[in-house]
Coordinates of C-alpha atoms in Angstrom, one line a residue:
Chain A
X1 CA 21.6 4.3 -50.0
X2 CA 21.7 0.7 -51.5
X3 CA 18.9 -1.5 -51.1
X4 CA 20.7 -3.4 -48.4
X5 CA 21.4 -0.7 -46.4
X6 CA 18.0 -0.1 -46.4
X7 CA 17.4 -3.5 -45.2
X8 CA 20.1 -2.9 -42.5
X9 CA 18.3 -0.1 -41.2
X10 CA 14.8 -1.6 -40.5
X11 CA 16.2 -4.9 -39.3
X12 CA 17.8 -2.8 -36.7
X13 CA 14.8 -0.4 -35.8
X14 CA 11.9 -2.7 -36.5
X15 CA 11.3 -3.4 -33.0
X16 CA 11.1 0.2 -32.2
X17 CA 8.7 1.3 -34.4
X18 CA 6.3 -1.6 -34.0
X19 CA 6.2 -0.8 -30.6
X20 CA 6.3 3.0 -31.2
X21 CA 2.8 2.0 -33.0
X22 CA 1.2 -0.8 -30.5
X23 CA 1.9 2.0 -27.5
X24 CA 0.3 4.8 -29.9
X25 CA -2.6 2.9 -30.3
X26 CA -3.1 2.1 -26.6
X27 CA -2.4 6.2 -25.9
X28 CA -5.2 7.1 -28.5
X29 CA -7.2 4.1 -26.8
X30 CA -6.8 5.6 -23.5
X31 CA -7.3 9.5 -24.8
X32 CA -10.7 8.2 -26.1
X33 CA -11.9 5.8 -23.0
X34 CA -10.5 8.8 -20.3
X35 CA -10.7 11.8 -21.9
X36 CA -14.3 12.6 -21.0
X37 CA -13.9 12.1 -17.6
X38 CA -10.8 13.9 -17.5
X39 CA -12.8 17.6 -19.0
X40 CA -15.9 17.0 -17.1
X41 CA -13.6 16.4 -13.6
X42 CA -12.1 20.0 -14.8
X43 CA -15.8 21.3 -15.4
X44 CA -17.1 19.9 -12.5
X45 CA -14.1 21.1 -10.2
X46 CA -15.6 24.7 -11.0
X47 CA -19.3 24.6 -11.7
X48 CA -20.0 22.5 -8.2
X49 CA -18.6 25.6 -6.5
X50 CA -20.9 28.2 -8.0
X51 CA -24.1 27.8 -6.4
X52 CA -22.6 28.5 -3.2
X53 CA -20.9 31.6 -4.4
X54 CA -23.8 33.3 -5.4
X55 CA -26.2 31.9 -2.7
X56 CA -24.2 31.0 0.4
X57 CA -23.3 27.7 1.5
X58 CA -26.9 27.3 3.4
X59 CA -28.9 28.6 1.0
X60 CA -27.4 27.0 -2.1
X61 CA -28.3 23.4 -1.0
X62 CA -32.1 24.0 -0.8
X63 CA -31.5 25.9 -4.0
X64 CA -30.2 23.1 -5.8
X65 CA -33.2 21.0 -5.6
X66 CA -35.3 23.5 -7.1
X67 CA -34.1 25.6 -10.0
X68 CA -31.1 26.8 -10.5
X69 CA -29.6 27.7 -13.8
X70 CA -25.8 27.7 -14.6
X71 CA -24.6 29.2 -18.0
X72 CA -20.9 29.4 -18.5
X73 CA -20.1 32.4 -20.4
X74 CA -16.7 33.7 -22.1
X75 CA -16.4 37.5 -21.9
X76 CA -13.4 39.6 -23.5
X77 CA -12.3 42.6 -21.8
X78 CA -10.3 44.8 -23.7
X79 CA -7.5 46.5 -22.0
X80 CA -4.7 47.6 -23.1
X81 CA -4.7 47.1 -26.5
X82 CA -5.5 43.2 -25.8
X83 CA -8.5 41.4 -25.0
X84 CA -8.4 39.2 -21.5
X85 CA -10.8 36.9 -21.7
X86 CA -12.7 35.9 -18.0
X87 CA -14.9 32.8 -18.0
X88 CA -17.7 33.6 -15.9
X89 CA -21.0 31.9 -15.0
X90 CA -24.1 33.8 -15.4
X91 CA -26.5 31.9 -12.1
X92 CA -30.1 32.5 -12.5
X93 CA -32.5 31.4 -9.7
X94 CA -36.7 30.9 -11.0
X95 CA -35.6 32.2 -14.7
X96 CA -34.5 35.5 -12.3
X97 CA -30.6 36.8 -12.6
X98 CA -29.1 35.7 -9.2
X99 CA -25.3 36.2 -9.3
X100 CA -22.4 36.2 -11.4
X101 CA -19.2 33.3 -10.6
X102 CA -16.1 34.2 -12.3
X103 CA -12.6 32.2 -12.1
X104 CA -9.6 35.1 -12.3
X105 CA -5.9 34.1 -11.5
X106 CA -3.2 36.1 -10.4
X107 CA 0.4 35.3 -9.1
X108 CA 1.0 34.6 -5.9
X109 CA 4.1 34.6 -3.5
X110 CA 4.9 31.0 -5.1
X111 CA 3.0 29.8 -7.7
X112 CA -0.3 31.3 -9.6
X113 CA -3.2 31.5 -7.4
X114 CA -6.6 30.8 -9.2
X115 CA -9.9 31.7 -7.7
X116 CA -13.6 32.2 -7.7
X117 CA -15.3 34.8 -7.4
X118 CA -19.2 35.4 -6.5
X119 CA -21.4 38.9 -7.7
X120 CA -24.5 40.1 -7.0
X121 CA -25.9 40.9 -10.1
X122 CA -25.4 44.8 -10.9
X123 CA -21.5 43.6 -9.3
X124 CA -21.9 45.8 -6.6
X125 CA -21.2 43.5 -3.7
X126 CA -19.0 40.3 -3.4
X127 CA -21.4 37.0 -2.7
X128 CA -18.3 34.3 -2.5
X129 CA -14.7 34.2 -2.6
X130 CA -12.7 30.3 -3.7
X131 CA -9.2 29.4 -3.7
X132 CA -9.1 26.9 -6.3
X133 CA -5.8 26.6 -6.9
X134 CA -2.8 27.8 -5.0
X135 CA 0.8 26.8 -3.8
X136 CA 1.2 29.5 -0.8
X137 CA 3.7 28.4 1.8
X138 CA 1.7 25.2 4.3
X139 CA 1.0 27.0 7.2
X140 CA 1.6 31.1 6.5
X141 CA 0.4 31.8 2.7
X142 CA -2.2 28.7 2.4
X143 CA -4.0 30.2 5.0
X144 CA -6.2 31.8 2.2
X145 CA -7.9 28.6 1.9
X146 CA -9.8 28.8 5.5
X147 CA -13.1 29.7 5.5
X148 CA -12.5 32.3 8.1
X149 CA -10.2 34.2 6.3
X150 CA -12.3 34.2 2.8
X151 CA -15.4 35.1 5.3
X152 CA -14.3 38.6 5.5
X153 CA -14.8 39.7 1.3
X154 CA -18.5 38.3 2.0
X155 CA -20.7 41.0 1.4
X156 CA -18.1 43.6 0.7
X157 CA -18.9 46.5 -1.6
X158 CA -17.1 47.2 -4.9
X159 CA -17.8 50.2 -5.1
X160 CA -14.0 51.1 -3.5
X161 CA -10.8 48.4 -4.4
X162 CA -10.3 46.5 -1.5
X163 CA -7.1 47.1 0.6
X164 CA -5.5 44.3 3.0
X165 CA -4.2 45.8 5.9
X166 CA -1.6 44.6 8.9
X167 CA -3.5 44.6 12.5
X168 CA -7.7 45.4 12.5
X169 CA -9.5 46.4 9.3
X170 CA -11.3 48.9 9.8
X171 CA -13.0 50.6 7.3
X172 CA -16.1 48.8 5.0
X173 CA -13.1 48.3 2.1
X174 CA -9.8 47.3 4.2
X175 CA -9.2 43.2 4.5
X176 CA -7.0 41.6 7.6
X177 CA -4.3 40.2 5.8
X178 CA -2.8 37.4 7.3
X179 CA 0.4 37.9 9.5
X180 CA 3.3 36.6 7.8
X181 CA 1.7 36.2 4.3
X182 CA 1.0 39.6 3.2
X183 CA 2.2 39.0 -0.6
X184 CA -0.7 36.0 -0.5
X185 CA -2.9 38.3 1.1
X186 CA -2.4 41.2 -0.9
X187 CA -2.4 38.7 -4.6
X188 CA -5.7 37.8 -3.5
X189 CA -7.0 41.3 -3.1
X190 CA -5.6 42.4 -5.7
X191 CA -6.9 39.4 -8.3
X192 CA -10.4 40.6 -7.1
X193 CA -9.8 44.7 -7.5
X194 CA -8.7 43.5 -11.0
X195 CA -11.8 40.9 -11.7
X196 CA -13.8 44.0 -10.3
X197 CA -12.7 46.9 -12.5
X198 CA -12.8 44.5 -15.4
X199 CA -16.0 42.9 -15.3
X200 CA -18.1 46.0 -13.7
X201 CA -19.0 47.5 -16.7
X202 CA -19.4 44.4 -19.3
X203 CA -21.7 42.1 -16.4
X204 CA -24.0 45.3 -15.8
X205 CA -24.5 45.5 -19.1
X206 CA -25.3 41.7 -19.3
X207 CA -27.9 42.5 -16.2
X208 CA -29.6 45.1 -17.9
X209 CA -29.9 43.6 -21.0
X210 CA -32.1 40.7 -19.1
Chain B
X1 CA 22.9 -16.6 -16.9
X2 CA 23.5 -19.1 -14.1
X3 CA 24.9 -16.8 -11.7
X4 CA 21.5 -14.2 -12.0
X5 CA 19.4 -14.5 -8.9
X6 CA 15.9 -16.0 -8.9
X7 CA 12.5 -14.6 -8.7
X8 CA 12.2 -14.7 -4.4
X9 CA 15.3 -13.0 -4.5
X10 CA 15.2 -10.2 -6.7
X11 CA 12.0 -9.9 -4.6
X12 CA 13.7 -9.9 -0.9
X13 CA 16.6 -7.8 -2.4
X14 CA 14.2 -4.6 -3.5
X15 CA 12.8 -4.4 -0.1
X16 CA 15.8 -3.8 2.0
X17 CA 19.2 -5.3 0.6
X18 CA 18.8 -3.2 -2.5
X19 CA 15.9 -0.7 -0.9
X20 CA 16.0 1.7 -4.3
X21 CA 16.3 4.9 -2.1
X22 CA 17.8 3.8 0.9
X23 CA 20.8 1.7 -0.5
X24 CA 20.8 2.7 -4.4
X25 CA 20.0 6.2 -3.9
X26 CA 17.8 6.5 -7.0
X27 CA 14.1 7.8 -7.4
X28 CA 15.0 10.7 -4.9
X29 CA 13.0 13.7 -6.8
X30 CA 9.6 11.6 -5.8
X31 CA 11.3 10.5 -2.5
X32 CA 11.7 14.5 -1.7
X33 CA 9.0 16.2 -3.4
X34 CA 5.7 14.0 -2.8
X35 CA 6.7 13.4 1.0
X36 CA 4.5 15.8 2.7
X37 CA 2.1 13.9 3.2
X38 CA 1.1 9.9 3.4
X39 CA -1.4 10.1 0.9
X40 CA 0.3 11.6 -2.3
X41 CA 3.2 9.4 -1.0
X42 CA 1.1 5.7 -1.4
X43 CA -0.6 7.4 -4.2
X44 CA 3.0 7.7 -6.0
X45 CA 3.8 4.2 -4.7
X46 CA 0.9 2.6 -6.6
X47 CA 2.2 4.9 -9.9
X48 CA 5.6 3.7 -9.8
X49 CA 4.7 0.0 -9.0
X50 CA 2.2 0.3 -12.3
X51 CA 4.8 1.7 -14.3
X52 CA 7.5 -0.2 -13.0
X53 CA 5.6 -3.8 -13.5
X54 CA 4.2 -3.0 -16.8
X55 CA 8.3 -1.6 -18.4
X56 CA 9.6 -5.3 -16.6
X57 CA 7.4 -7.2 -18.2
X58 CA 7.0 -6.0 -21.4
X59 CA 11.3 -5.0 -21.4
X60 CA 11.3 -9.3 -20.1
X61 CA 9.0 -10.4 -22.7
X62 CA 10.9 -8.5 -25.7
X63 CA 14.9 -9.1 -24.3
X64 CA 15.9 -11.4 -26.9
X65 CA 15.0 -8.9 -29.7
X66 CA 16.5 -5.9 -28.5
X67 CA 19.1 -4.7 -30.1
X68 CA 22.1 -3.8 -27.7
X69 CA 22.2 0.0 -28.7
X70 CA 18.9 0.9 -29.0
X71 CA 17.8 -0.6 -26.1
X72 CA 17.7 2.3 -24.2
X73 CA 15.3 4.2 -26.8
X74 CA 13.0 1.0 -26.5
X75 CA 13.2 1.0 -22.1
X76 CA 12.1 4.8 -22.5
X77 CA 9.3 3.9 -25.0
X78 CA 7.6 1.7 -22.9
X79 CA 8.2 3.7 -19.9
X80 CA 7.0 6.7 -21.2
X81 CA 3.5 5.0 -22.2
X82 CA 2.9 3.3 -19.1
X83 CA 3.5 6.4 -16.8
X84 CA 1.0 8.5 -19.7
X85 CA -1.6 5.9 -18.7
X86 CA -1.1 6.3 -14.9
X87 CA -0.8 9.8 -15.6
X88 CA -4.4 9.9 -17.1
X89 CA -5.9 7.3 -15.1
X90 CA -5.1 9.6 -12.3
X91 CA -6.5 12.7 -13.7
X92 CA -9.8 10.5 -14.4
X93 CA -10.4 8.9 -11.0
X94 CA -9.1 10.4 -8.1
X95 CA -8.4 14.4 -10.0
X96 CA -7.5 16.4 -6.8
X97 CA -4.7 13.9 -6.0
X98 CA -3.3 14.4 -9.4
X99 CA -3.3 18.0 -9.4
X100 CA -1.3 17.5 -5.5
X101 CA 1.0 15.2 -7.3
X102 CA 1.3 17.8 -10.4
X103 CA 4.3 17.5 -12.8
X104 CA 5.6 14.4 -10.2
X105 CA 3.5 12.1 -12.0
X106 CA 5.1 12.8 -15.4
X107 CA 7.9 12.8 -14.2
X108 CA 8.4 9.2 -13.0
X109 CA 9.8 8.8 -17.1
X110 CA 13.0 10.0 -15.9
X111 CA 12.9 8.1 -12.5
X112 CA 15.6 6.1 -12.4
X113 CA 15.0 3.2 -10.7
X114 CA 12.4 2.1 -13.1
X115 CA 15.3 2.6 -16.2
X116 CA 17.6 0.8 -13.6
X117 CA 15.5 -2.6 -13.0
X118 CA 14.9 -2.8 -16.8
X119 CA 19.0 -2.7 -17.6
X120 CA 19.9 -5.0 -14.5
X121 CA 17.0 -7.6 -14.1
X122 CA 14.6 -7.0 -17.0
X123 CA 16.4 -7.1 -20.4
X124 CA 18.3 -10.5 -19.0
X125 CA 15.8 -12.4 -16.7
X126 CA 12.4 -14.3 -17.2
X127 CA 9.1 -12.3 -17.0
X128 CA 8.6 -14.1 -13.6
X129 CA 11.5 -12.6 -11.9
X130 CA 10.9 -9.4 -14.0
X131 CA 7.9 -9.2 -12.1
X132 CA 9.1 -10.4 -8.8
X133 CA 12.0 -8.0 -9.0
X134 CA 9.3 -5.0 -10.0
X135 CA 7.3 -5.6 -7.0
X136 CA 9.7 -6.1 -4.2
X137 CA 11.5 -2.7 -5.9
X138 CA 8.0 -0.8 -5.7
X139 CA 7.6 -2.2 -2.5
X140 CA 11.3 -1.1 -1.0
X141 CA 10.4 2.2 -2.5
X142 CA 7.2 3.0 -0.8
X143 CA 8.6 1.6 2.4
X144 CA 11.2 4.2 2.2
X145 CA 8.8 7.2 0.6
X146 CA 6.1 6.2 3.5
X147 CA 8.9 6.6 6.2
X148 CA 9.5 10.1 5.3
X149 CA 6.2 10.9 4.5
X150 CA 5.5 9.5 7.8
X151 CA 7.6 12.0 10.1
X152 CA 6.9 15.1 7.9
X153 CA 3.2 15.0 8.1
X154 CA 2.9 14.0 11.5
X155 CA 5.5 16.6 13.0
X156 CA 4.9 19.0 10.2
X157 CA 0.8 19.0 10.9
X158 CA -0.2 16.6 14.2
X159 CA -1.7 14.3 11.4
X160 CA -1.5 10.8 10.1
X161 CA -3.4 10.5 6.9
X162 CA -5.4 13.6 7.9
X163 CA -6.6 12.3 11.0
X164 CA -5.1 14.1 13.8
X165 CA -2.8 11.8 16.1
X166 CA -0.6 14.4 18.1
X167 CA -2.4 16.4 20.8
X168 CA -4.3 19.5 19.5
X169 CA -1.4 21.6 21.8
X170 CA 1.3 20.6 19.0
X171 CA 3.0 23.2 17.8
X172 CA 3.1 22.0 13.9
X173 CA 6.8 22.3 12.7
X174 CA 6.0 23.7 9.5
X175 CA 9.4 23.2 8.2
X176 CA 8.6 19.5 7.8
X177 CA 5.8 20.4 4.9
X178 CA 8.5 22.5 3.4
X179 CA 11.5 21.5 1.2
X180 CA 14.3 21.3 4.2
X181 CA 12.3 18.8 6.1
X182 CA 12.5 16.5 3.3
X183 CA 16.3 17.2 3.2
X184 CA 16.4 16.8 6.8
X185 CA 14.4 13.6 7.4
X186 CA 16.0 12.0 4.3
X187 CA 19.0 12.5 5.5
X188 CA 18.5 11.1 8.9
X189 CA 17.4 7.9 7.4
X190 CA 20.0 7.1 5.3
X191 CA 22.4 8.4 8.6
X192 CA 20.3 5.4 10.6
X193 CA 20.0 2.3 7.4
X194 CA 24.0 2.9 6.9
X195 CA 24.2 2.8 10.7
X196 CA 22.4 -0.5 10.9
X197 CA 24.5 -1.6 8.0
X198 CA 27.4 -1.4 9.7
X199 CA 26.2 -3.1 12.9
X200 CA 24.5 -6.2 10.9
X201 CA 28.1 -6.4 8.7
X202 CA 30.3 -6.5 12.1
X203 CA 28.1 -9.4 13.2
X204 CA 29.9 -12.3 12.8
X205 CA 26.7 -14.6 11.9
X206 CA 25.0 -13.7 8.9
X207 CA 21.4 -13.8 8.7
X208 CA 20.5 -16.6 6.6
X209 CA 17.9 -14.5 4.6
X210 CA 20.4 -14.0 1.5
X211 CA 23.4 -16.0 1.6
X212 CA 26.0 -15.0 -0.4
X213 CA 24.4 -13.4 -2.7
X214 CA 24.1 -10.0 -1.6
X215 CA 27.7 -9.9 -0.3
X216 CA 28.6 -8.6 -4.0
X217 CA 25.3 -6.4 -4.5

């Protein structure tokens, strides 16, 4: 290419790349001024549902005045000849173990459904259940946000995978799904049975080790 | 440039005349997807009037150094960055309404309206009726978005804004939240603005609103 044609070129395309570089600049600028708040709203989203999972609603607002500990945790669970990694917060209440939160996501009859999900500490019982995320059909599937619905895993053992059922549950292990959304229902469950036969072994571990 | 139409009526002409997506039929992804509801409808309003202010003016201040062919690449630039800032701004300050809005927000780069203003009014017209013409736009289009938004969430849930206004015995049509109510209300409305169209253009006096101007647009 001859020197003019070089000239040719940028005297067409200046205009782009000086603003290609004053927008860059006022991206990075942004990245740096908004970033922050960006990760901590992400953080925030998860850890301000915790206390309640371990404690229950009530309790876990007296709670939080006094002391509460949350660690955040990243433990690998291998399976299958590949490590899944759950991100789970360890909750201890006066230096004492009080729970386990962990977030597990699953897919759902539309979209991925990502929730939270409270342990006693030996994971033998279920302390909370959270729909964080979720894009179930408005007014069948997204009825696994209501309270009332999640209400029925409080307290439930582990110690046998949970099983949604059409009509009455029953036995201490069966959940009512929700009529007309028994792929949500059943994604939920089955996220948990999964979190459960996962994290039993690794979180006792953790407990005893304590 | 003599015949181009001034700052007040670029304005007038975004909000009904020319509503974006009741008379040009652009910007309909938003128009269909972020409808459920009146909040992620305004909250989309506000996005596309940021974007589509900031692309005018900048696309006005720059028109006599673009270059005919790669003007385009430059409307895109600047369109891209300002709908990445609203696009963070949104995730900083009001997060649960940006993960509602989801890829929608993003997606306002390819909304057409905003590409459309900065080809018709933007790369030929002063920054003052750049501006003019980016607000009445913004305006027509969340008039139209809020008048869908409007019908789904109250006969899809009994609520305005969340605040219940239809009797608790309501049956909620849930089909309004869903896809085909968008469809389905959309469609009604253009039905009813080409309807009164047609009745205002029989009349034999015009209004005296936008003389004849808008008889071409």
């Amino acid at each position: 290419m001859t020197a003019q044609g070089k000239t040719h070129f940028f005297s067409q395309a200046w205009l782009v790349l000086v603003l290609a570089i004053c927008f860059g600049g006022l991206l990075a600028g942004m990245q740096i001024v908004l970033g922050p708040t960006i990760e901590a709203n992400k953080i925030n989203e998860t850890l301000e549902r915790v206390p309640e999972l371990v404690f229950g609603a009530a309790h876990a607002k007296e709670l939080s005045e006094t002391g509460m500990e949350i660690k955040p945790l990243s433990v690998g669970v291998e399976k299958a000849g590949k490590t899944v990694r759950y991100n789970v917060y360890e909750t201890k209440s006066d230096g004492r173990l009080a729970g386990w939160v962990t977030k597990s996501a699953g897919q759902g009859y539309a979209d991925k459904i990502e929730i939270l999900i409270g342990f006693d500490p030996q994971v033998e019982k279920i302390t909370g259940l959270f729909v964080l995320d979720q894009k179930e059909t408005p007014g069948l599937g997204n009825k696994i946000l209501e309270a009332g619905w999640r209400g029925q895993f409080l307290d439930k053992s582990t110690a046998k995978p949970l099983a949604p059922v059409k009509g009455q549950a029953k036995a201490g292990h069966e959940i009512d799904a929700i009529t007309g959304a028994t792929i949500s229902s059943k994604a939920v469950t089955d996220i948990i049975n999964t979190a459960v036969a996962d994290l039993r072994q690794p979180l006792t571990d953790k407990a005893k080790g304590q | 440039m003599a015949d181009q139409p001034t700052a007040t009526e670029r304005f007038i002409q975004g909000i009904l005349p020319e509503n974006p997506v009741l008379r040009q039929l652009l910007g309909l992804c938003p128009a269909l997807a972020v409808t459920a509801n009146m909040k992620s409808a305004l909250t989309m309003t506000g996005a596309v009037l940021f974007v589509l202010f900031c692309a005018n003016v900048i696309t006005s201040l720059i028109r006599n150094l673009l270059k005919p062919h790669l003007r385009i690449v430059v409307f895109t630039l600047t369109i891209a960055t300002f709908v990445t800032i609203a696009d963070r701004f949104l995730a900083a300050y009001l997060y649960q309404m940006s993960k509602t809005l989801g890829p929608y927000i993003p997606l306002i780069i390819v909304n057409c309206i905003i590409i459309c203003r900065c080809e018709v009014c933007a790369s030929k017209q002063s920054v003052f009726v750049a501006g003019a013409d980016a607000i009445g736009q913004s305006i027509g289009f969340g008039l139209a978005i809020s008048a869908i938004a409007a019908v789904r969430e109250i006969l899809g849930t009994g609520n305005f804004f969340d605040i219940p206004v239809l009797p608790a015995a309501w049956p909620d049509w849930v089909v309004m939240v869903l896809p085909p109510g968008a469809f389905l209300t959309f469609g009604l409305l253009i039905g009813l603005v080409n309807w009164y169209e047609t009745v205002r253009a029989q009349r034999p006096v015009r209004e005296v609103l936008e003389p004849a101007q808008s008889e071409g647009a």
